[in-house]
Coordinates of N, CA and C and ligand atoms in Angstrom, one line a residue:
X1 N 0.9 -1.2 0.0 CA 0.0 0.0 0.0 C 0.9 1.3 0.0
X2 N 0.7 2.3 -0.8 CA 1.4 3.7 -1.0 C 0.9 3.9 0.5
X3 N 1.9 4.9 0.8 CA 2.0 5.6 2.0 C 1.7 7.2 1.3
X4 N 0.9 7.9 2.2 CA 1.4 9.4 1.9 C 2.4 10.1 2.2
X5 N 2.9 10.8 1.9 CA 4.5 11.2 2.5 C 4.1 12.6 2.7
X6 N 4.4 13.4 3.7 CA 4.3 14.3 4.2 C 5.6 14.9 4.4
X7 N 6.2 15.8 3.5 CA 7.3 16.3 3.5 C 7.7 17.4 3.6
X8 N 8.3 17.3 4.5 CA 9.3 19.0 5.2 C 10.0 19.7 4.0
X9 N 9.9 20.8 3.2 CA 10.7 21.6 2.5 C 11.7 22.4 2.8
X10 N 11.6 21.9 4.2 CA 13.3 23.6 4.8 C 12.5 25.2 4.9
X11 N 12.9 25.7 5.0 CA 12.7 27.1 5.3 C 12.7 27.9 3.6
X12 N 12.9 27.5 2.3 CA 12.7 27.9 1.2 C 13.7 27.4 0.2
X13 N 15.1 27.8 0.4 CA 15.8 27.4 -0.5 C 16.3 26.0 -0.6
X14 N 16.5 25.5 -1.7 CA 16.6 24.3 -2.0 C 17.9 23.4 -1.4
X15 N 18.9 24.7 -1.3 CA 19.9 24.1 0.1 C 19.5 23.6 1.4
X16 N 18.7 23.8 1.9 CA 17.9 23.4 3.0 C 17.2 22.5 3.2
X17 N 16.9 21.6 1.5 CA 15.9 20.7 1.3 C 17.2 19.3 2.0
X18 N 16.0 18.3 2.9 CA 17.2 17.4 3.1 C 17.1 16.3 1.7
X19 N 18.1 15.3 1.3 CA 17.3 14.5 0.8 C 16.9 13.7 0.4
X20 N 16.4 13.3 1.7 CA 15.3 12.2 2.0 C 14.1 13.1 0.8
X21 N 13.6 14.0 1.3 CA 12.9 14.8 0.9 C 12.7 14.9 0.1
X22 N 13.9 15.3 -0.4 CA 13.4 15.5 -2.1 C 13.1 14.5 -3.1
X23 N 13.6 13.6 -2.5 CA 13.6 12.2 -2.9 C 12.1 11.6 -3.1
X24 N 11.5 11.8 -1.9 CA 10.1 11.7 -1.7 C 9.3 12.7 -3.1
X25 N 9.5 14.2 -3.0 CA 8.9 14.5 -3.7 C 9.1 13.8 -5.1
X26 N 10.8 13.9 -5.5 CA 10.8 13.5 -6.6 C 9.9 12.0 -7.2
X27 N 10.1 11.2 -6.6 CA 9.5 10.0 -6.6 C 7.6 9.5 -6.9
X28 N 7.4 11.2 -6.4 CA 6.1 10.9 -6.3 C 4.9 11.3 -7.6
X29 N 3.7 10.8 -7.5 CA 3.2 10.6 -8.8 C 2.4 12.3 -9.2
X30 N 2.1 12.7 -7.7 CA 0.9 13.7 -7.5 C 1.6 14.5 -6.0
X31 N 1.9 15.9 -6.4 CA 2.5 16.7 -5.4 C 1.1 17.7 -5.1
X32 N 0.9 17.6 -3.5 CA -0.1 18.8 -3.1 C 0.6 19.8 -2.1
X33 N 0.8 20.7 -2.7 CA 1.3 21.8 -2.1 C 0.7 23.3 -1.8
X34 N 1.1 23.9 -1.3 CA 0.5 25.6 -1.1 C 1.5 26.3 -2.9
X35 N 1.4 27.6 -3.0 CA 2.1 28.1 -4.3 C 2.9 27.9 -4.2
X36 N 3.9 28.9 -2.3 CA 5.0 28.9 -2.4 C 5.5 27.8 -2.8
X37 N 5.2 26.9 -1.7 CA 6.4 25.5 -1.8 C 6.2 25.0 -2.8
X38 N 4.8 25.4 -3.9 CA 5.5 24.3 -5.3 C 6.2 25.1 -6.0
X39 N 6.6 26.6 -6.0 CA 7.7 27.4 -6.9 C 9.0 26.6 -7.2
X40 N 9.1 26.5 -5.5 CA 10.7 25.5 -5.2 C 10.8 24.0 -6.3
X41 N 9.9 23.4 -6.6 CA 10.3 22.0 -6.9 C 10.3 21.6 -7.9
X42 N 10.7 20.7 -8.9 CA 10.7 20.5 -10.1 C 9.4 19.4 -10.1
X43 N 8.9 20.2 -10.8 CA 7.1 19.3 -10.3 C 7.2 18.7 -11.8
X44 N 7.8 18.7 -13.7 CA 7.6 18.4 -14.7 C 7.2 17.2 -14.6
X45 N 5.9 16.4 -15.5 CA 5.9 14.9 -15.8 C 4.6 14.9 -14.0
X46 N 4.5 15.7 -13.3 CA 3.8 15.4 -11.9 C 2.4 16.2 -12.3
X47 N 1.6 15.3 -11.9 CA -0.1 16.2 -11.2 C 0.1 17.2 -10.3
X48 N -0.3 18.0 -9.8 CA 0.0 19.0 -8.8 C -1.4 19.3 -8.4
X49 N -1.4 19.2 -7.5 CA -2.9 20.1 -6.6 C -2.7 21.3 -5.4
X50 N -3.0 22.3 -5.7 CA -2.9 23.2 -5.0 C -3.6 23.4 -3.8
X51 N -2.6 23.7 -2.4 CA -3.8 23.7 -1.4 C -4.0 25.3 -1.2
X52 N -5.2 25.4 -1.0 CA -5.6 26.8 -0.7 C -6.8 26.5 0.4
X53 N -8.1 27.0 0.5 CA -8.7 26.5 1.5 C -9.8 25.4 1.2
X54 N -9.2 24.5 1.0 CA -9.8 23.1 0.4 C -9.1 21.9 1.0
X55 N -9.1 22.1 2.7 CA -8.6 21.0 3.0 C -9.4 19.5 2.8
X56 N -10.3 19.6 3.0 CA -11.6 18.7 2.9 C -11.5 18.0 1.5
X57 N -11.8 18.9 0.7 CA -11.5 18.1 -0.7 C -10.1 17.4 -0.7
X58 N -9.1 17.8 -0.5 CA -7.7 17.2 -0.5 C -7.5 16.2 -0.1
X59 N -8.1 15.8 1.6 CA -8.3 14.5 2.0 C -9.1 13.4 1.3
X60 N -10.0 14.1 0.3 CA -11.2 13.4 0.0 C -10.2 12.5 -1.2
X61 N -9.3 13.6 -1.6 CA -8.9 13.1 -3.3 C -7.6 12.3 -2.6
X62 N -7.2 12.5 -1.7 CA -6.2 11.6 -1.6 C -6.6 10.2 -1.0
X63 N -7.7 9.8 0.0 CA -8.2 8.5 0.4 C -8.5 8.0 -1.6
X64 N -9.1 8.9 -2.4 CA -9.4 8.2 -3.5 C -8.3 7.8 -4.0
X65 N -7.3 8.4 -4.1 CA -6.1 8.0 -4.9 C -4.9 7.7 -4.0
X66 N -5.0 6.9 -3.4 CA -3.7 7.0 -2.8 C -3.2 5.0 -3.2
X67 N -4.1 4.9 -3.4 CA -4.3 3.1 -3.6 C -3.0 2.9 -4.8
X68 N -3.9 4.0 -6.3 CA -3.1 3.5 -7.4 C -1.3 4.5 -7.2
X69 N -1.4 5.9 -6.8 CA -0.8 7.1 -7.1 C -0.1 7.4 -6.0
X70 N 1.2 7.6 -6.2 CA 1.9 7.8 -4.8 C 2.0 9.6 -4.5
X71 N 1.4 9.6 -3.5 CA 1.2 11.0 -3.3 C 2.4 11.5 -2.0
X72 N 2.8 12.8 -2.4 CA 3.6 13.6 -1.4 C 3.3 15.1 -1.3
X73 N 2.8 15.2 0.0 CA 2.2 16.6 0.3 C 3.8 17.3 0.9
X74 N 3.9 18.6 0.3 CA 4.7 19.4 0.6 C 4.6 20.7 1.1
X75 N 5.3 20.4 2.4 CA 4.7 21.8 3.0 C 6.3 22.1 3.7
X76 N 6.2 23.7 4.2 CA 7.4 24.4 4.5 C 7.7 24.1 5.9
X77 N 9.1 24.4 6.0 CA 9.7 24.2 7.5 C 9.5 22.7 7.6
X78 N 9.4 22.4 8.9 CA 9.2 20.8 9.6 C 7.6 20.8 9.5
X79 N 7.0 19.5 9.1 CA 6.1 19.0 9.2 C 5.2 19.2 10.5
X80 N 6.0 18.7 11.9 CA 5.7 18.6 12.9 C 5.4 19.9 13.7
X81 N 5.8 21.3 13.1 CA 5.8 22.4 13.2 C 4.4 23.5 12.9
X82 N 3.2 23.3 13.2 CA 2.0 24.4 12.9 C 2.3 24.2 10.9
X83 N 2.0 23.3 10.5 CA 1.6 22.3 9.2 C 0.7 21.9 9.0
X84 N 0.1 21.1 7.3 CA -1.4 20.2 7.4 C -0.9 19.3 8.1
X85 N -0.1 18.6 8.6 CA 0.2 17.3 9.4 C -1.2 17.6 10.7
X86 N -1.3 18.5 11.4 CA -2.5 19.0 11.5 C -3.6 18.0 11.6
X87 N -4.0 18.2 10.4 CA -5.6 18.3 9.5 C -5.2 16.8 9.5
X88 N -4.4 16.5 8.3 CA -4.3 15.2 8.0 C -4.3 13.8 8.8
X89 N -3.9 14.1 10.0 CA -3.5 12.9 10.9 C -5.1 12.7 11.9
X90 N -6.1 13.4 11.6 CA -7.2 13.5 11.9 C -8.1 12.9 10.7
X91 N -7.2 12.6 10.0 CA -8.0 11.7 8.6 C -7.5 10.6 8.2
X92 N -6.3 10.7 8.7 CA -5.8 9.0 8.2 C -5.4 8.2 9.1
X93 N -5.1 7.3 9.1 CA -4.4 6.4 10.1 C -2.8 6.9 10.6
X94 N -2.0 6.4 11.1 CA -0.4 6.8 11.2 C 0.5 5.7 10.4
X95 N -0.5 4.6 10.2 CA 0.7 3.7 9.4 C 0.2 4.2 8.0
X96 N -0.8 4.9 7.2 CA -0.9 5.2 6.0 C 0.2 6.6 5.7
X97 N 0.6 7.3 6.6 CA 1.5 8.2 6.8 C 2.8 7.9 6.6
X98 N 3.8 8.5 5.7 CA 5.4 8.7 6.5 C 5.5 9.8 5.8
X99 N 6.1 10.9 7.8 CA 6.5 12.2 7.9 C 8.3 12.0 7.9
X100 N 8.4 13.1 6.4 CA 9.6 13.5 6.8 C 9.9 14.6 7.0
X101 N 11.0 14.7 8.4 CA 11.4 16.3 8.8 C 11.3 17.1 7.4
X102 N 11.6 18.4 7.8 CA 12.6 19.4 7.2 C 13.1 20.5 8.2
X103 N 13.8 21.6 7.9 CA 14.4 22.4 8.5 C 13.2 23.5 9.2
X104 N 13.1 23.7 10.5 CA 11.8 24.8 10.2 C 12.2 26.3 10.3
X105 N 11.5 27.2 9.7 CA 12.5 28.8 10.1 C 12.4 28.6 11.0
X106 N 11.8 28.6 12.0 CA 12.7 28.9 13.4 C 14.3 28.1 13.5
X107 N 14.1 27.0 13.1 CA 15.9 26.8 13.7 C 16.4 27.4 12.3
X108 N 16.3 27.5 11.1 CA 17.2 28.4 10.7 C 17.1 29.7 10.7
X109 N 16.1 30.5 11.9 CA 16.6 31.8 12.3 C 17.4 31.8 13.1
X110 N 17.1 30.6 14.4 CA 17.9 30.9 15.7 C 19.6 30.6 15.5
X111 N 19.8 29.9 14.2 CA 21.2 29.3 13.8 C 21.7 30.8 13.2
X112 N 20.6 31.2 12.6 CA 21.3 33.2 12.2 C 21.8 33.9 13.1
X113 N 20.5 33.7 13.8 CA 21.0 34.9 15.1 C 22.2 34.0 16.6
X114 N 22.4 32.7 16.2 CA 23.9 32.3 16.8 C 23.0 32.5 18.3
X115 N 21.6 32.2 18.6 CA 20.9 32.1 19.6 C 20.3 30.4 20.0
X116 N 21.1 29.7 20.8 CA 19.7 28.3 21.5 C 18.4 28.5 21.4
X117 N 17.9 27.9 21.4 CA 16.2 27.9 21.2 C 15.5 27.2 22.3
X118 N 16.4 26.2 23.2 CA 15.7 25.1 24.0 C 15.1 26.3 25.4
X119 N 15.7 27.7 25.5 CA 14.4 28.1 26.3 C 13.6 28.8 26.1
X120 N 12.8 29.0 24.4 CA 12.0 29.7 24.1 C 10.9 29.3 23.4
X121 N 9.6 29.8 23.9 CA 8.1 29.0 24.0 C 8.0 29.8 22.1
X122 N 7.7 28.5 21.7 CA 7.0 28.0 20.1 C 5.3 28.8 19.9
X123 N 5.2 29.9 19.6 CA 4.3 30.2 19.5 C 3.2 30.7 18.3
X124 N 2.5 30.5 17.6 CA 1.9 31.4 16.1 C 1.0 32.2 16.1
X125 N 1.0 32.8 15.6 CA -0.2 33.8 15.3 C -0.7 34.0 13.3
X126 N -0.5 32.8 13.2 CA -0.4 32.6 11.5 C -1.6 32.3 11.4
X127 N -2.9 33.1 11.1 CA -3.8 32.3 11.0 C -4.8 32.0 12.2
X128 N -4.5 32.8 13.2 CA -4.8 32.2 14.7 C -5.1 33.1 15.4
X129 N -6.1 33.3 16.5 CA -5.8 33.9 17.6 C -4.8 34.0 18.9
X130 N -3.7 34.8 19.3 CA -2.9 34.4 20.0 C -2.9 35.4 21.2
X131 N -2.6 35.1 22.4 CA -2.9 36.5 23.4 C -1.1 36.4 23.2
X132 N -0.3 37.6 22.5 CA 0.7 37.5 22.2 C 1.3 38.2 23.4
X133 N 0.6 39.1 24.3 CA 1.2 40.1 25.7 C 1.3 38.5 26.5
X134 N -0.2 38.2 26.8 CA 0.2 36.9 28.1 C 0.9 35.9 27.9
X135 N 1.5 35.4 26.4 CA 2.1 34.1 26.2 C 3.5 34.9 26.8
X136 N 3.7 36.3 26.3 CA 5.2 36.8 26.6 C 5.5 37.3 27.8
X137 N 4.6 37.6 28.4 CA 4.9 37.8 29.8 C 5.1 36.2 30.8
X138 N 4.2 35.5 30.8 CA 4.6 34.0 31.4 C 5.9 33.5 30.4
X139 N 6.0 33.5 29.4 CA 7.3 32.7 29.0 C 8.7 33.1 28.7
X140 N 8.7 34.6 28.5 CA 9.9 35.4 28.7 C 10.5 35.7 27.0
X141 N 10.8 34.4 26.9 CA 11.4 34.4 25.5 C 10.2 33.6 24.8
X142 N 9.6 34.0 23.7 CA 9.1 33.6 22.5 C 9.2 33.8 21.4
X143 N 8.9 32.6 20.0 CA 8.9 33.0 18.8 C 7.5 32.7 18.3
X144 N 7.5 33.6 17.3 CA 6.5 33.8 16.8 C 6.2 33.4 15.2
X145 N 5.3 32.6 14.8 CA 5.3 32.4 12.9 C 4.2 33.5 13.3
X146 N 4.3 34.2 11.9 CA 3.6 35.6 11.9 C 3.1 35.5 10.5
X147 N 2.3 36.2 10.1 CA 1.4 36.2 8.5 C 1.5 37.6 8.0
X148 N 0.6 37.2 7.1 CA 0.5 39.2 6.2 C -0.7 39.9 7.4
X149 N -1.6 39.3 8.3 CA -2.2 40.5 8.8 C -1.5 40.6 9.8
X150 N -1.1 39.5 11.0 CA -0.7 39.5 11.9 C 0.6 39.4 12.0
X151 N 1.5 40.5 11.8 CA 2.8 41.1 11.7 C 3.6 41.0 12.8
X152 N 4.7 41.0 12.1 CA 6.5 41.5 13.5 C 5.7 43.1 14.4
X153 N 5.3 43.7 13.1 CA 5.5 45.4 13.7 C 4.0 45.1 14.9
X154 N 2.9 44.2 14.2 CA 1.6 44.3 15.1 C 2.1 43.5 16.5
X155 N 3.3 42.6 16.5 CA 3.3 42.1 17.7 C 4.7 43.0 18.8
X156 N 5.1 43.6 18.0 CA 6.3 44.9 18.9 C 4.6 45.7 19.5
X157 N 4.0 46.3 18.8 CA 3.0 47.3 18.9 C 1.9 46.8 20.1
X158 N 1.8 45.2 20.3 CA 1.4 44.4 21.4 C 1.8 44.5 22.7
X159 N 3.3 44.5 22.6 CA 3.9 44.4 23.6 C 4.2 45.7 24.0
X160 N 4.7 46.5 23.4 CA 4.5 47.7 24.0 C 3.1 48.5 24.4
X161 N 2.5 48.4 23.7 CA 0.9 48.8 24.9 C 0.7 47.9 26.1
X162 N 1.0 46.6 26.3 CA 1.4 46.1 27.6 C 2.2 46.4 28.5
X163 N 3.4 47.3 28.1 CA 4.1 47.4 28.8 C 5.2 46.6 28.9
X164 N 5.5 46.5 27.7 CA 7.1 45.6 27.3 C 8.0 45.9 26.2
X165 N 7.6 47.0 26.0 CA 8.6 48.0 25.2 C 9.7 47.8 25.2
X166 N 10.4 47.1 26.3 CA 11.9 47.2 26.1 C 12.1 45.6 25.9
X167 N 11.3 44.7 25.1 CA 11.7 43.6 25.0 C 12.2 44.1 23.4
X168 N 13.2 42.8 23.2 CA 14.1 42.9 21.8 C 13.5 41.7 20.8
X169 N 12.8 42.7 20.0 CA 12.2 41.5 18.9 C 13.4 41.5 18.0
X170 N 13.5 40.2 17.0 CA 14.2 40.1 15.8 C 13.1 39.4 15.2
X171 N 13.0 40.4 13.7 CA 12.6 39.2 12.9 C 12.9 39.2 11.4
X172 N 12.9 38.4 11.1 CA 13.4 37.2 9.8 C 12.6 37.2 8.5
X173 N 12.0 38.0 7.4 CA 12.1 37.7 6.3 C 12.7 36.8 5.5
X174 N 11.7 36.2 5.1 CA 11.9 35.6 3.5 C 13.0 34.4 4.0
X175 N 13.4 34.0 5.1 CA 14.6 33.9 5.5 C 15.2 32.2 4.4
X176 N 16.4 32.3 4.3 CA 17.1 31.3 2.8 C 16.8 31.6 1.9
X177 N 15.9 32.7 1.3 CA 16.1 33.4 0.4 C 17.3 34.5 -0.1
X178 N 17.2 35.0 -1.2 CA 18.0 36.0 -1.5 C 18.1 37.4 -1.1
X179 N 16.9 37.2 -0.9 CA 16.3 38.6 -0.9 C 15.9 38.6 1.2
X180 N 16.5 37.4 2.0 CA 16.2 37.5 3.3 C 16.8 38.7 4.0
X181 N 16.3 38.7 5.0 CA 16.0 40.0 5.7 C 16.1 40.1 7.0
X182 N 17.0 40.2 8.2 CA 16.9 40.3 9.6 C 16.7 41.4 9.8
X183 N 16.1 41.7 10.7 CA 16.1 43.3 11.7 C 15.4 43.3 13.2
X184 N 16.5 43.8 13.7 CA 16.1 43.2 15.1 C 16.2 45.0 16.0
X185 N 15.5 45.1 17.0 CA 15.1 46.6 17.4 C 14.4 46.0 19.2
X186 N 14.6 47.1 19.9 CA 13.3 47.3 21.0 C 12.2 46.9 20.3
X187 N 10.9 46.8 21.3 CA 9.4 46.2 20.5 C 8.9 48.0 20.5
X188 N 9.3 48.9 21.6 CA 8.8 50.2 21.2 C 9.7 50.8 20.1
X189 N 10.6 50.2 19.5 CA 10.8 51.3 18.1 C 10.8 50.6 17.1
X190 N 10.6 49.2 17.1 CA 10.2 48.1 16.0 C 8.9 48.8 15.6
X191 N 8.0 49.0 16.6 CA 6.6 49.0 16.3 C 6.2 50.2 15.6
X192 N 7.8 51.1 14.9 CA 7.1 52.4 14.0 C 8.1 52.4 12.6
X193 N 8.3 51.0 13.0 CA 9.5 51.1 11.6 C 8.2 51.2 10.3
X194 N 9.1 51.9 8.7 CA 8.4 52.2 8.1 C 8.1 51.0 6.9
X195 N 8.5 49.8 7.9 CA 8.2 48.7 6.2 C 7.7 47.6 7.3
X196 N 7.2 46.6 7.2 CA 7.0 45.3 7.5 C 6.5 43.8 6.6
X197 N 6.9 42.9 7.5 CA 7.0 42.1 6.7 C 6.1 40.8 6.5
X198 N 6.2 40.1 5.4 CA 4.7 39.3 5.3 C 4.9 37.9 5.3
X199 N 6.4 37.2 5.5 CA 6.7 35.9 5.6 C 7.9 35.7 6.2
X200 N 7.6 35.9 7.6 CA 8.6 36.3 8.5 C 8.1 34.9 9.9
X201 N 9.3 35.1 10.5 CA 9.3 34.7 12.3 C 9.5 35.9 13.2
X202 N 9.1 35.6 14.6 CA 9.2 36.9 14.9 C 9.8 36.1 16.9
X203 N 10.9 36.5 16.9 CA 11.8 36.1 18.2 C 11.8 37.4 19.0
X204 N 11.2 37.4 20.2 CA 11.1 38.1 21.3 C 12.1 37.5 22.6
X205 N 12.7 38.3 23.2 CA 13.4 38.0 24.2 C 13.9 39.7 25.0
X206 N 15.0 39.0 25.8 CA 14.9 40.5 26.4 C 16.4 41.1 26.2
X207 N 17.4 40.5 25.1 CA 18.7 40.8 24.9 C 18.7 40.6 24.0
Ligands
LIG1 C1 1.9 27.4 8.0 S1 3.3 28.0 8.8 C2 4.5 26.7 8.5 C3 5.7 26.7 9.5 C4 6.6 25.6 9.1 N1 6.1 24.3 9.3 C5 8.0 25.7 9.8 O1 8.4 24.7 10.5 O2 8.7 26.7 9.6 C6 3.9 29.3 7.7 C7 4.7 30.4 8.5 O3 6.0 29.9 8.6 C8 6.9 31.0 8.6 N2 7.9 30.8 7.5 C9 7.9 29.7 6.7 N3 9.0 29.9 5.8 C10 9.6 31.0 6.1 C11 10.7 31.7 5.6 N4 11.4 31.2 4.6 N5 11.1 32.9 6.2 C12 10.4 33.4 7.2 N6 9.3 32.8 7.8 C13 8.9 31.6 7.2 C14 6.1 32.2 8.5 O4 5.8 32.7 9.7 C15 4.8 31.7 7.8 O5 3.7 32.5 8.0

């Protein structure tokens, strides 16, 4: 029986892809991905299904096809990381599954910024509601996956009307891209810079 493979892309560039991974993608008959992650891959001779907000259907088409068609879903960072791994494992069994890692931006920001990560709480606001003042006040240091509404500058701008102005955000554009991007500030002068950013992490701490 095909397995679905659930595959970690790394943080974007294809240096980062492990490859187990690629392997998987390559291998496979039918890649379901978001845009980004199918820009990265050499999808020629492959079906492709786009995920946008159609998780439902996606489960639906892969229970149909997974019998004859070896399918690998691709998604960014580590699988195990605020991913469909999600959704999916609420629909399939775990032996019709094999997850492979990938790199998630968070460890390749914290490996930028030459910072440990084992004492800082995993947090998102991608998509989500997050009480971003109280996760940061109880846990000191957090990071953050951040989106196009819910921003680096909207979570400095959080913290500082709480009363945490002097915490040190950095955050991470585009990051293993070419075009990546650090900038790291107080959360009260982060929160009037004149650009922000739309596919970013966002690491709060207090140094
Ligand atoms: C659905 S989550 C997926 C997280 C992913 N599983 C991981 O381990 O990184 C998407 C969020 O991941 C973050 N992200 C993914 N790739 C990124 C990159 N190359 N640079 C900065 N942030 C990235 C952003 O916060 C984005 O909104």
């Amino acid at each position: 029986l095909n397995k679905i493979k659930i595959v970690g892309l790394g943080p974007g560039n294809k240096n980062y892809i492990l490859p187990a991974a690629l392997s998987a993608v390559n291998e496979s008959d039918i890649i379901i991905a978001g845009k980004r992650n199918l820009a990265g891959l050499d999808t020629s001779g492959k079906r492709i299904i786009e995920v946008r907000n159609n998780l439902l259907e996606i489960s639906d088409f892969i229970k149909m096809n997974m019998e004859h068609y070896r399918i690998a879903v691709a998604v960014s960072g580590d699988p195990g990381f605020y991913s469909m791994l999600g959704f999916l494992k609420n629909h399939f069994n775990r032996d019709e599954m094999e997850v492979i890692p990938g790199i998630s931006s968070f460890q390749y920001m914290f490996c930028k910024l030459g910072i440990p990560w084992e004492n800082f709480f995993p947090a998102s606001v991608h998509g989500r509601d997050c009480n971003v003042a109280g996760i940061t006040r109880m846990n000191k240091n957090v990071f953050f996956l951040t989106d196009t509404k819910f921003t680096c500058k909207k979570i400095a701008a959080i913290l500082y009307e709480s009363g945490m102005g002097e915490k040190m955000i950095y955050a991470g554009n585009n990051l293993s891209y070419k075009d990546e991007i650090i900038v790291s500030d107080k959360a009260g002068i982060f929160k009037d810079k004149d650009f922000d950013f739309e596919n970013a992490v966002t690491v709060v701490c207090d140094e």
